[in-house]
């Protein structure tokens, strides 16, 4: 298992390189990322995922969940960079969930993988301090999906495209990343 302390920059880069190699090895077979983005995977996907570190670091300690992890983005890079925060990756497609299990095992990361649709997770799944999503759904739909996972005390961290409209009540602490703190039961139902 990985130590629960922040890795050195060299250690983090080495582990991210192993992760990138895993993605490249399985990408075509499991449709993890588009073939055209494999050449720039580190910059386009890993770098984009790590843009959220200042946001994650500014949140209270506690567990994090990445919804629709797919190839493990942004969850695996963030979990490798911040192993002191427990991470759960939720992915509904069994092939991709199996890839995530293999990546977590290979990297020695203390990360739980759950193969399920987020809509099917009940209250017993628990609540998290932070829920992340990147390229899962339009911002309003993603907020509806993630709000039950953070309750009224957690924070949702979403990656949004340049042309996306920033959701009402959100902040954009980093360009392309918005944060939302659900504040009422109405918002938690996705009606806010």
PDB file of C-alpha atoms in Angstrom:
ATOM      1  CA  UNK A   1       0.000   0.000   0.000  1.00  0.00           C
ATOM      2  CA  UNK A   2       0.981   3.589  -0.585  1.00  0.00           C
ATOM      3  CA  UNK A   3       2.020   5.678   2.397  1.00  0.00           C
ATOM      4  CA  UNK A   4      -0.732   8.098   3.380  1.00  0.00           C
ATOM      5  CA  UNK A   5       1.573  11.107   3.070  1.00  0.00           C
ATOM      6  CA  UNK A   6       1.984  13.430   0.129  1.00  0.00           C
ATOM      7  CA  UNK A   7       4.517  11.871  -2.260  1.00  0.00           C
ATOM      8  CA  UNK A   8       7.618  13.653  -3.429  1.00  0.00           C
ATOM      9  CA  UNK A   9       7.281  15.259  -6.876  1.00  0.00           C
ATOM     10  CA  UNK A  10       9.627  12.627  -8.372  1.00  0.00           C
ATOM     11  CA  UNK A  11       7.685   9.739  -6.798  1.00  0.00           C
ATOM     12  CA  UNK A  12       4.381  11.190  -7.991  1.00  0.00           C
ATOM     13  CA  UNK A  13       5.692  11.633 -11.550  1.00  0.00           C
ATOM     14  CA  UNK A  14       6.997   8.055 -11.604  1.00  0.00           C
ATOM     15  CA  UNK A  15       3.660   6.665 -10.415  1.00  0.00           C
ATOM     16  CA  UNK A  16       1.712   8.821 -12.881  1.00  0.00           C
ATOM     17  CA  UNK A  17       3.962   7.481 -15.673  1.00  0.00           C
ATOM     18  CA  UNK A  18       3.074   3.906 -14.659  1.00  0.00           C
ATOM     19  CA  UNK A  19      -0.605   4.878 -14.695  1.00  0.00           C
ATOM     20  CA  UNK A  20      -0.288   6.488 -18.159  1.00  0.00           C
ATOM     21  CA  UNK A  21       1.385   3.325 -19.467  1.00  0.00           C
ATOM     22  CA  UNK A  22      -1.495   1.223 -18.108  1.00  0.00           C
ATOM     23  CA  UNK A  23      -4.044   3.448 -19.824  1.00  0.00           C
ATOM     24  CA  UNK A  24      -2.161   3.251 -23.111  1.00  0.00           C
ATOM     25  CA  UNK A  25      -1.961  -0.529 -22.849  1.00  0.00           C
ATOM     26  CA  UNK A  26      -5.722  -0.970 -22.283  1.00  0.00           C
ATOM     27  CA  UNK A  27      -7.157   2.132 -23.988  1.00  0.00           C
ATOM     28  CA  UNK A  28      -8.143   0.629 -27.321  1.00  0.00           C
ATOM     29  CA  UNK A  29      -9.518  -2.631 -25.957  1.00  0.00           C
ATOM     30  CA  UNK A  30     -11.661  -0.933 -23.269  1.00  0.00           C
ATOM     31  CA  UNK A  31     -12.366   2.390 -25.019  1.00  0.00           C
ATOM     32  CA  UNK A  32     -10.822   4.255 -22.074  1.00  0.00           C
ATOM     33  CA  UNK A  33      -9.905   7.457 -23.927  1.00  0.00           C
ATOM     34  CA  UNK A  34      -9.913   8.444 -27.563  1.00  0.00           C
ATOM     35  CA  UNK A  35      -6.918   7.094 -29.503  1.00  0.00           C
ATOM     36  CA  UNK A  36      -6.059  10.619 -30.622  1.00  0.00           C
ATOM     37  CA  UNK A  37      -5.600  11.778 -27.023  1.00  0.00           C
ATOM     38  CA  UNK A  38      -3.119   9.045 -26.102  1.00  0.00           C
ATOM     39  CA  UNK A  39      -0.193  11.050 -27.489  1.00  0.00           C
ATOM     40  CA  UNK A  40      -0.991  13.909 -25.130  1.00  0.00           C
ATOM     41  CA  UNK A  41      -2.468  11.834 -22.295  1.00  0.00           C
ATOM     42  CA  UNK A  42      -0.227  13.273 -19.572  1.00  0.00           C
ATOM     43  CA  UNK A  43      -1.014  16.883 -20.453  1.00  0.00           C
ATOM     44  CA  UNK A  44      -4.585  16.527 -21.618  1.00  0.00           C
ATOM     45  CA  UNK A  45      -5.901  14.121 -18.998  1.00  0.00           C
ATOM     46  CA  UNK A  46      -3.498  13.795 -16.072  1.00  0.00           C
ATOM     47  CA  UNK A  47      -2.551  17.483 -16.058  1.00  0.00           C
ATOM     48  CA  UNK A  48      -6.190  18.506 -16.366  1.00  0.00           C
ATOM     49  CA  UNK A  49      -7.086  16.226 -13.448  1.00  0.00           C
ATOM     50  CA  UNK A  50      -4.330  17.646 -11.252  1.00  0.00           C
ATOM     51  CA  UNK A  51      -5.533  21.217 -11.892  1.00  0.00           C
ATOM     52  CA  UNK A  52      -7.988  20.527  -9.061  1.00  0.00           C
ATOM     53  CA  UNK A  53      -5.285  19.999  -6.409  1.00  0.00           C
ATOM     54  CA  UNK A  54      -5.531  23.557  -5.020  1.00  0.00           C
ATOM     55  CA  UNK A  55      -9.299  23.097  -4.757  1.00  0.00           C
ATOM     56  CA  UNK A  56      -9.023  19.659  -3.110  1.00  0.00           C
ATOM     57  CA  UNK A  57      -6.323  20.924  -0.748  1.00  0.00           C
ATOM     58  CA  UNK A  58      -8.600  23.772   0.351  1.00  0.00           C
ATOM     59  CA  UNK A  59     -11.381  21.405   1.425  1.00  0.00           C
ATOM     60  CA  UNK A  60     -11.730  19.829   4.868  1.00  0.00           C
ATOM     61  CA  UNK A  61     -10.197  16.400   5.341  1.00  0.00           C
ATOM     62  CA  UNK A  62     -12.396  13.444   4.611  1.00  0.00           C
ATOM     63  CA  UNK A  63     -13.273  10.883   1.980  1.00  0.00           C
ATOM     64  CA  UNK A  64     -13.617  11.646  -1.727  1.00  0.00           C
ATOM     65  CA  UNK A  65     -15.575   9.957  -4.487  1.00  0.00           C
ATOM     66  CA  UNK A  66     -14.984  10.216  -8.230  1.00  0.00           C
ATOM     67  CA  UNK A  67     -18.130   9.448 -10.230  1.00  0.00           C
ATOM     68  CA  UNK A  68     -17.958   8.010 -13.744  1.00  0.00           C
ATOM     69  CA  UNK A  69     -14.250   7.368 -13.366  1.00  0.00           C
ATOM     70  CA  UNK A  70     -13.861   5.608 -16.708  1.00  0.00           C
ATOM     71  CA  UNK A  71     -10.094   5.472 -17.168  1.00  0.00           C
ATOM     72  CA  UNK A  72      -9.645   6.774 -13.623  1.00  0.00           C
ATOM     73  CA  UNK A  73      -9.843  10.470 -14.383  1.00  0.00           C
ATOM     74  CA  UNK A  74      -9.613  12.573 -12.294  1.00  0.00           C
ATOM     75  CA  UNK A  75      -9.725  10.113  -9.381  1.00  0.00           C
ATOM     76  CA  UNK A  76      -6.496   8.156  -9.836  1.00  0.00           C
ATOM     77  CA  UNK A  77      -4.181  11.159 -10.379  1.00  0.00           C
ATOM     78  CA  UNK A  78      -5.786  12.962  -7.427  1.00  0.00           C
ATOM     79  CA  UNK A  79      -5.590   9.860  -5.207  1.00  0.00           C
ATOM     80  CA  UNK A  80      -1.917   9.385  -6.090  1.00  0.00           C
ATOM     81  CA  UNK A  81      -1.173  13.047  -5.353  1.00  0.00           C
ATOM     82  CA  UNK A  82      -3.174  13.089  -2.110  1.00  0.00           C
ATOM     83  CA  UNK A  83      -3.147   9.592  -0.592  1.00  0.00           C
ATOM     84  CA  UNK A  84      -4.055  11.003   2.826  1.00  0.00           C
ATOM     85  CA  UNK A  85      -7.637  11.429   1.569  1.00  0.00           C
ATOM     86  CA  UNK A  86      -9.544   8.124   1.122  1.00  0.00           C
ATOM     87  CA  UNK A  87     -10.782   7.813  -2.472  1.00  0.00           C
ATOM     88  CA  UNK A  88     -13.607   5.782  -4.003  1.00  0.00           C
ATOM     89  CA  UNK A  89     -14.008   5.440  -7.772  1.00  0.00           C
ATOM     90  CA  UNK A  90     -17.522   4.753  -9.089  1.00  0.00           C
ATOM     91  CA  UNK A  91     -17.749   3.329 -12.600  1.00  0.00           C
ATOM     92  CA  UNK A  92     -20.826   1.569 -14.035  1.00  0.00           C
ATOM     93  CA  UNK A  93     -19.123  -0.289 -16.913  1.00  0.00           C
ATOM     94  CA  UNK A  94     -17.656  -3.598 -15.723  1.00  0.00           C
ATOM     95  CA  UNK A  95     -14.729  -3.584 -18.165  1.00  0.00           C
ATOM     96  CA  UNK A  96     -13.627  -0.144 -17.084  1.00  0.00           C
ATOM     97  CA  UNK A  97     -14.179  -1.001 -13.403  1.00  0.00           C
ATOM     98  CA  UNK A  98     -11.933  -4.057 -13.889  1.00  0.00           C
ATOM     99  CA  UNK A  99      -9.294  -1.768 -15.443  1.00  0.00           C
ATOM    100  CA  UNK A 100      -9.570   0.546 -12.418  1.00  0.00           C
ATOM    101  CA  UNK A 101      -9.084  -2.433 -10.079  1.00  0.00           C
ATOM    102  CA  UNK A 102      -5.967  -3.437 -12.036  1.00  0.00           C
ATOM    103  CA  UNK A 103      -4.631   0.130 -11.986  1.00  0.00           C
ATOM    104  CA  UNK A 104      -5.219   0.482  -8.246  1.00  0.00           C
ATOM    105  CA  UNK A 105      -3.531  -2.895  -7.617  1.00  0.00           C
ATOM    106  CA  UNK A 106      -0.555  -2.109  -9.893  1.00  0.00           C
ATOM    107  CA  UNK A 107      -0.084   1.338  -8.359  1.00  0.00           C
ATOM    108  CA  UNK A 108      -0.533   0.071  -4.806  1.00  0.00           C
ATOM    109  CA  UNK A 109      -3.068   2.835  -4.262  1.00  0.00           C
ATOM    110  CA  UNK A 110      -5.423   2.691  -1.299  1.00  0.00           C
ATOM    111  CA  UNK A 111      -8.495   3.328  -3.455  1.00  0.00           C
ATOM    112  CA  UNK A 112     -11.839   1.530  -3.495  1.00  0.00           C
ATOM    113  CA  UNK A 113     -13.487   0.761  -6.840  1.00  0.00           C
ATOM    114  CA  UNK A 114     -17.270   0.381  -6.992  1.00  0.00           C
ATOM    115  CA  UNK A 115     -18.885  -0.979 -10.159  1.00  0.00           C
ATOM    116  CA  UNK A 116     -22.317   0.656 -10.076  1.00  0.00           C
ATOM    117  CA  UNK A 117     -24.399   3.433 -11.546  1.00  0.00           C
ATOM    118  CA  UNK A 118     -24.342   6.391  -9.182  1.00  0.00           C
ATOM    119  CA  UNK A 119     -28.151   6.571  -9.455  1.00  0.00           C
ATOM    120  CA  UNK A 120     -28.348   3.062  -7.960  1.00  0.00           C
ATOM    121  CA  UNK A 121     -26.256   3.840  -4.892  1.00  0.00           C
ATOM    122  CA  UNK A 122     -28.495   4.195  -1.879  1.00  0.00           C
ATOM    123  CA  UNK A 123     -28.094   6.148   1.353  1.00  0.00           C
ATOM    124  CA  UNK A 124     -26.068   3.284   2.852  1.00  0.00           C
ATOM    125  CA  UNK A 125     -23.265   4.121   0.383  1.00  0.00           C
ATOM    126  CA  UNK A 126     -22.415   7.049   2.655  1.00  0.00           C
ATOM    127  CA  UNK A 127     -21.514  10.678   2.217  1.00  0.00           C
ATOM    128  CA  UNK A 128     -18.227  12.182   1.182  1.00  0.00           C
ATOM    129  CA  UNK A 129     -16.388  15.427   1.848  1.00  0.00           C
ATOM    130  CA  UNK A 130     -15.807  15.864  -1.877  1.00  0.00           C
ATOM    131  CA  UNK A 131     -17.314  14.383  -5.039  1.00  0.00           C
ATOM    132  CA  UNK A 132     -15.616  14.866  -8.403  1.00  0.00           C
ATOM    133  CA  UNK A 133     -16.802  14.372 -11.964  1.00  0.00           C
ATOM    134  CA  UNK A 134     -15.094  15.033 -15.276  1.00  0.00           C
ATOM    135  CA  UNK A 135     -16.915  14.516 -18.574  1.00  0.00           C
ATOM    136  CA  UNK A 136     -19.801  12.637 -16.944  1.00  0.00           C
ATOM    137  CA  UNK A 137     -22.799  14.801 -17.837  1.00  0.00           C
ATOM    138  CA  UNK A 138     -23.893  18.388 -18.358  1.00  0.00           C
ATOM    139  CA  UNK A 139     -23.177  20.447 -15.216  1.00  0.00           C
ATOM    140  CA  UNK A 140     -26.789  20.533 -13.959  1.00  0.00           C
ATOM    141  CA  UNK A 141     -27.197  16.776 -14.396  1.00  0.00           C
ATOM    142  CA  UNK A 142     -23.823  16.093 -12.770  1.00  0.00           C
ATOM    143  CA  UNK A 143     -24.819  18.222  -9.780  1.00  0.00           C
ATOM    144  CA  UNK A 144     -28.028  16.176  -9.436  1.00  0.00           C
ATOM    145  CA  UNK A 145     -26.033  12.949  -9.513  1.00  0.00           C
ATOM    146  CA  UNK A 146     -23.361  14.059  -7.053  1.00  0.00           C
ATOM    147  CA  UNK A 147     -25.396  16.042  -4.522  1.00  0.00           C
ATOM    148  CA  UNK A 148     -26.675  12.983  -2.612  1.00  0.00           C
ATOM    149  CA  UNK A 149     -23.071  11.811  -2.204  1.00  0.00           C
ATOM    150  CA  UNK A 150     -21.900  14.972  -0.423  1.00  0.00           C
ATOM    151  CA  UNK A 151     -24.980  15.970   1.548  1.00  0.00           C
ATOM    152  CA  UNK A 152     -25.216  19.582   2.601  1.00  0.00           C
ATOM    153  CA  UNK A 153     -21.737  19.635   4.134  1.00  0.00           C
ATOM    154  CA  UNK A 154     -19.601  18.438   1.215  1.00  0.00           C
ATOM    155  CA  UNK A 155     -18.368  19.999  -1.993  1.00  0.00           C
ATOM    156  CA  UNK A 156     -18.880  18.980  -5.601  1.00  0.00           C
ATOM    157  CA  UNK A 157     -15.929  19.595  -7.926  1.00  0.00           C
ATOM    158  CA  UNK A 158     -16.816  19.570 -11.641  1.00  0.00           C
ATOM    159  CA  UNK A 159     -14.731  20.034 -14.750  1.00  0.00           C
ATOM    160  CA  UNK A 160     -16.640  22.131 -17.287  1.00  0.00           C
ATOM    161  CA  UNK A 161     -15.908  22.898 -20.915  1.00  0.00           C
ATOM    162  CA  UNK A 162     -14.996  26.363 -22.142  1.00  0.00           C
ATOM    163  CA  UNK A 163     -18.452  26.841 -23.659  1.00  0.00           C
ATOM    164  CA  UNK A 164     -20.379  25.475 -20.655  1.00  0.00           C
ATOM    165  CA  UNK A 165     -22.475  27.864 -18.615  1.00  0.00           C
ATOM    166  CA  UNK A 166     -21.290  27.967 -15.034  1.00  0.00           C
ATOM    167  CA  UNK A 167     -24.009  26.518 -12.782  1.00  0.00           C
ATOM    168  CA  UNK A 168     -25.846  29.017 -10.541  1.00  0.00           C
ATOM    169  CA  UNK A 169     -24.337  29.222  -7.073  1.00  0.00           C
ATOM    170  CA  UNK A 170     -21.010  27.760  -8.176  1.00  0.00           C
ATOM    171  CA  UNK A 171     -17.529  29.190  -7.846  1.00  0.00           C
ATOM    172  CA  UNK A 172     -14.737  28.789 -10.401  1.00  0.00           C
ATOM    173  CA  UNK A 173     -11.544  28.718  -8.291  1.00  0.00           C
ATOM    174  CA  UNK A 174      -9.546  27.308 -11.210  1.00  0.00           C
ATOM    175  CA  UNK A 175     -10.392  27.918 -14.887  1.00  0.00           C
ATOM    176  CA  UNK A 176     -12.516  25.030 -16.128  1.00  0.00           C
ATOM    177  CA  UNK A 177     -13.295  23.703 -12.654  1.00  0.00           C
ATOM    178  CA  UNK A 178     -16.316  24.732 -10.621  1.00  0.00           C
ATOM    179  CA  UNK A 179     -17.265  23.953  -7.055  1.00  0.00           C
ATOM    180  CA  UNK A 180     -20.766  23.675  -5.689  1.00  0.00           C
ATOM    181  CA  UNK A 181     -21.859  23.291  -2.092  1.00  0.00           C
ATOM    182  CA  UNK A 182     -25.404  21.908  -1.975  1.00  0.00           C
ATOM    183  CA  UNK A 183     -27.205  23.967   0.623  1.00  0.00           C
ATOM    184  CA  UNK A 184     -30.772  22.741   0.739  1.00  0.00           C
ATOM    185  CA  UNK A 185     -32.819  19.574   0.328  1.00  0.00           C
ATOM    186  CA  UNK A 186     -34.291  21.093  -2.860  1.00  0.00           C
ATOM    187  CA  UNK A 187     -30.795  21.403  -4.408  1.00  0.00           C
ATOM    188  CA  UNK A 188     -29.976  17.885  -3.239  1.00  0.00           C
ATOM    189  CA  UNK A 189     -32.898  16.626  -5.318  1.00  0.00           C
ATOM    190  CA  UNK A 190     -31.434  18.424  -8.323  1.00  0.00           C
ATOM    191  CA  UNK A 191     -34.184  21.016  -8.480  1.00  0.00           C
ATOM    192  CA  UNK A 192     -32.162  23.969  -7.280  1.00  0.00           C
TER     193      UNK A 192
END
